[in-house]
mmCIF file of C-alpha atoms in Angstrom:
data_model
loop_
_atom_site.group_PDB
_atom_site.id
_atom_site.type_symbol
_atom_site.label_atom_id
_atom_site.label_comp_id
_atom_site.label_asym_id
_atom_site.label_seq_id
_atom_site.Cartn_x
_atom_site.Cartn_y
_atom_site.Cartn_z
ATOM 1 C CA MET A 1 0.055 -0.022 0.020
ATOM 2 C CA ARG A 2 1.349 3.436 -0.983
ATOM 3 C CA ARG A 3 1.713 6.216 1.483
ATOM 4 C CA GLU A 4 -1.120 8.312 -0.149
ATOM 5 C CA GLN A 5 -3.493 5.309 0.228
ATOM 6 C CA LYS A 6 -2.585 4.931 3.867
ATOM 7 C CA LEU A 7 -3.062 8.623 4.550
ATOM 8 C CA LEU A 8 -6.515 8.573 2.749
ATOM 9 C CA LEU A 9 -7.496 5.464 4.790
ATOM 10 C CA ALA A 10 -6.444 7.093 8.000
ATOM 11 C CA PHE A 11 -8.313 10.272 7.154
ATOM 12 C CA ALA A 12 -11.476 8.330 6.386
ATOM 13 C CA ALA A 13 -11.297 6.374 9.647
ATOM 14 C CA ILE A 14 -10.657 9.551 11.655
ATOM 15 C CA VAL A 15 -13.652 11.258 10.139
ATOM 16 C CA LEU A 16 -16.133 8.392 9.688
ATOM 17 C CA ILE A 17 -15.754 6.654 13.024
ATOM 18 C CA PRO A 18 -16.670 9.670 15.219
ATOM 19 C CA VAL A 19 -19.483 10.639 12.791
ATOM 20 C CA SER A 20 -21.006 7.234 12.966
ATOM 21 C CA ILE A 21 -20.752 7.144 16.805
ATOM 22 C CA VAL A 22 -22.437 10.480 17.062
ATOM 23 C CA TRP A 23 -25.101 9.511 14.578
ATOM 24 C CA PHE A 24 -26.005 6.206 16.301
ATOM 25 C CA VAL A 25 -26.110 7.887 19.664
ATOM 26 C CA ALA A 26 -28.013 11.022 18.643
ATOM 27 C CA TRP A 27 -30.478 9.466 16.199
ATOM 28 C CA PRO A 28 -32.713 7.754 18.760
ATOM 29 C CA LEU A 29 -33.031 11.124 20.507
ATOM 30 C CA ILE A 30 -33.904 13.222 17.559
ATOM 31 C CA HIS A 31 -36.311 11.109 15.456
ATOM 32 C CA ALA A 32 -39.970 11.049 16.189
ATOM 33 C CA TRP A 33 -41.202 8.381 18.685
ATOM 34 C CA HIS A 34 -44.138 6.427 17.338
ATOM 35 C CA LEU A 35 -46.523 6.259 20.223
ATOM 36 C CA PRO A 36 -49.604 3.990 20.097
ATOM 37 C CA VAL A 37 -52.925 5.720 19.366
ATOM 38 C CA VAL A 38 -54.726 5.618 22.783
ATOM 39 C CA VAL A 39 -58.492 5.237 22.996
ATOM 40 C CA ALA A 40 -59.255 4.901 26.732
ATOM 41 C CA GLY A 41 -57.562 5.364 29.998
ATOM 42 C CA GLU A 42 -57.815 6.050 33.706
ATOM 43 C CA MET A 43 -56.146 8.487 36.015
ATOM 44 C CA THR A 44 -54.546 6.782 39.036
ATOM 45 C CA GLU A 45 -53.072 9.901 40.692
ATOM 46 C CA PRO A 46 -54.149 12.138 42.392
ATOM 47 C CA GLY A 47 -57.370 10.060 42.511
ATOM 48 C CA GLU A 48 -58.576 7.019 40.718
ATOM 49 C CA ARG A 49 -61.198 7.439 38.016
ATOM 50 C CA VAL A 50 -61.838 6.438 34.325
ATOM 51 C CA LEU A 51 -61.214 9.182 31.733
ATOM 52 C CA THR A 52 -64.053 10.298 29.687
ATOM 53 C CA ASP A 53 -63.915 9.754 25.960
ATOM 54 C CA SER A 54 -63.186 13.420 25.271
ATOM 55 C CA GLU A 55 -60.321 13.390 27.887
ATOM 56 C CA ALA A 56 -58.857 10.339 26.282
ATOM 57 C CA LYS A 57 -59.144 11.887 22.809
ATOM 58 C CA ASN A 58 -57.372 15.105 24.096
ATOM 59 C CA ALA A 59 -54.623 13.052 25.714
ATOM 60 C CA ASN A 60 -54.135 11.052 22.435
ATOM 61 C CA LEU A 61 -54.011 14.316 20.367
ATOM 62 C CA TRP A 62 -51.401 15.821 22.769
ATOM 63 C CA LEU A 63 -49.312 12.663 22.776
ATOM 64 C CA GLN A 64 -49.371 12.336 18.936
ATOM 65 C CA SER A 65 -48.207 15.877 18.573
ATOM 66 C CA HIS A 66 -45.333 15.646 21.095
ATOM 67 C CA THR A 67 -43.282 12.785 19.586
ATOM 68 C CA THR A 68 -39.903 14.317 19.585
ATOM 69 C CA GLY A 69 -37.486 15.563 22.277
ATOM 70 C CA TRP A 70 -37.921 12.581 24.644
ATOM 71 C CA GLY A 71 -34.783 11.408 26.383
ATOM 72 C CA PRO A 72 -33.339 7.858 25.908
ATOM 73 C CA VAL A 73 -35.093 4.812 27.185
ATOM 74 C CA GLY A 74 -34.103 4.035 30.851
ATOM 75 C CA GLU A 75 -34.016 7.553 32.297
ATOM 76 C CA ARG A 76 -34.582 7.807 36.009
ATOM 77 C CA PRO A 77 -37.626 9.898 37.145
ATOM 78 C CA PRO A 78 -37.023 12.720 39.581
ATOM 79 C CA ALA A 79 -35.859 11.457 42.995
ATOM 80 C CA MET A 80 -37.015 7.851 42.805
ATOM 81 C CA GLY A 81 -35.104 6.980 45.939
ATOM 82 C CA LYS A 82 -36.185 5.875 49.367
ATOM 83 C CA PRO A 83 -38.209 8.059 51.714
ATOM 84 C CA PRO A 84 -37.901 10.928 52.646
ATOM 85 C CA HIS A 85 -36.399 11.710 49.237
ATOM 86 C CA LYS A 86 -38.838 9.848 47.132
ATOM 87 C CA ILE A 87 -41.135 12.068 45.086
ATOM 88 C CA THR A 88 -44.208 10.406 43.666
ATOM 89 C CA PRO A 89 -45.788 11.758 40.425
ATOM 90 C CA ASN A 90 -48.564 14.318 40.906
ATOM 91 C CA VAL A 91 -50.541 13.041 37.934
ATOM 92 C CA VAL A 92 -50.491 9.484 36.378
ATOM 93 C CA LEU A 93 -52.584 8.581 33.377
ATOM 94 C CA VAL A 94 -52.715 4.865 32.389
ATOM 95 C CA MET A 95 -53.776 4.807 28.815
ATOM 96 C CA LYS A 96 -54.673 1.856 26.506
ATOM 97 C CA SER A 97 -54.546 1.522 22.733
ATOM 98 C CA ALA A 98 -57.061 -0.276 20.711
ATOM 99 C CA GLU A 99 -54.805 -3.291 20.777
ATOM 100 C CA LYS A 100 -54.659 -3.085 24.616
ATOM 101 C CA GLU A 101 -51.029 -1.768 24.596
ATOM 102 C CA PRO A 102 -50.400 0.244 27.816
ATOM 103 C CA LEU A 103 -49.046 3.754 27.833
ATOM 104 C CA ILE A 104 -48.328 5.183 31.183
ATOM 105 C CA VAL A 105 -47.852 9.000 31.501
ATOM 106 C CA SER A 106 -46.504 10.346 34.751
ATOM 107 C CA LEU A 107 -46.141 14.101 35.550
ATOM 108 C CA TRP A 108 -44.074 15.532 38.292
ATOM 109 C CA ARG A 109 -44.952 19.203 39.020
ATOM 110 C CA PHE A 110 -42.422 21.650 40.477
ATOM 111 C CA ASP A 111 -43.182 25.181 41.813
ATOM 112 C CA HIS A 112 -39.956 26.729 40.726
ATOM 113 C CA GLY A 113 -39.008 24.995 37.472
ATOM 114 C CA SER A 114 -40.346 22.965 34.563
ATOM 115 C CA ASP A 115 -42.677 20.075 35.113
ATOM 116 C CA VAL A 116 -41.127 16.701 34.231
ATOM 117 C CA MET A 117 -43.091 14.072 32.252
ATOM 118 C CA GLY A 118 -42.208 10.512 31.909
ATOM 119 C CA ILE A 119 -43.736 7.886 29.610
ATOM 120 C CA GLN A 120 -43.623 4.206 29.946
ATOM 121 C CA THR A 121 -44.730 1.730 27.206
ATOM 122 C CA MET A 122 -45.147 -1.136 29.585
ATOM 123 C CA VAL A 123 -46.163 -1.481 33.279
ATOM 124 C CA ASN A 124 -43.068 -0.957 35.477
ATOM 125 C CA GLY A 125 -41.042 -0.391 32.298
ATOM 126 C CA PRO A 126 -38.271 2.080 31.668
ATOM 127 C CA PHE A 127 -39.148 5.792 31.351
ATOM 128 C CA ARG A 128 -38.399 8.307 28.628
ATOM 129 C CA MET A 129 -38.467 11.733 30.113
ATOM 130 C CA GLN A 130 -38.958 15.378 29.014
ATOM 131 C CA SER A 131 -39.462 18.693 30.740
ATOM 132 C CA TYR A 132 -42.317 21.040 29.903
ATOM 133 C CA LYS A 133 -43.651 24.341 31.168
ATOM 134 C CA GLU A 134 -46.963 23.985 32.973
ATOM 135 C CA ALA A 135 -48.847 25.674 30.159
ATOM 136 C CA ASP A 136 -47.566 23.142 27.690
ATOM 137 C CA VAL A 137 -49.177 20.121 29.340
ATOM 138 C CA THR A 138 -52.579 21.724 30.049
ATOM 139 C CA ASP A 139 -54.290 20.090 27.091
ATOM 140 C CA LEU A 140 -53.015 16.647 28.118
ATOM 141 C CA LEU A 141 -54.500 16.760 31.635
ATOM 142 C CA PRO A 142 -58.090 16.301 32.691
ATOM 143 C CA GLU A 143 -59.968 19.404 33.813
ATOM 144 C CA ASP A 144 -59.912 18.528 37.516
ATOM 145 C CA VAL A 145 -56.080 18.350 37.790
ATOM 146 C CA ARG A 146 -55.080 21.300 35.570
ATOM 147 C CA VAL A 147 -54.824 23.776 38.422
ATOM 148 C CA ARG A 148 -52.457 23.104 41.201
#
C-alpha cells in the first residue's frame, strides 16, 4: 500500500468513526417516537377514575403531537429514591390503545421549575423523560387536575 493510500484510509477512519458514533447515539433522541394511538384510559393519581372519551381523545392528540425531544429509554424519574427523598408523580394517566397496549404518562410538578413528564410503554417499564412548562401540558391533563 502506498503512502497516499494509507493517509487516505487514516483520514477516512478519523472522520467516519466519530461521525458514525455520534449518529447512532443522537439518532434515537432526535427522530420521532411512534406512540400507540390511545383510545381509553384512567387516572390513578391524584385520585382514581376512568377518563371520559373526550379526555382520552385530548390526551391522544397531545401525545401524537409531542413525539420528539424525549430522552433515551431508561432515564430515572425525579428522586425515585427511598423516603424521605422519594417524590411520587402528581398525575398518572394509564392509557390503553385499541390493541390493549399500555401507555403510562407520569407528571411531576415543581413550583420553581419545569414540570417533568415520563412515559412508559409497559407497566413498570423504563421511562423516557422530557421537561415542559406547565402551560404546555394543560391540554393533556383532565380538567380537575389542571390547576395546582
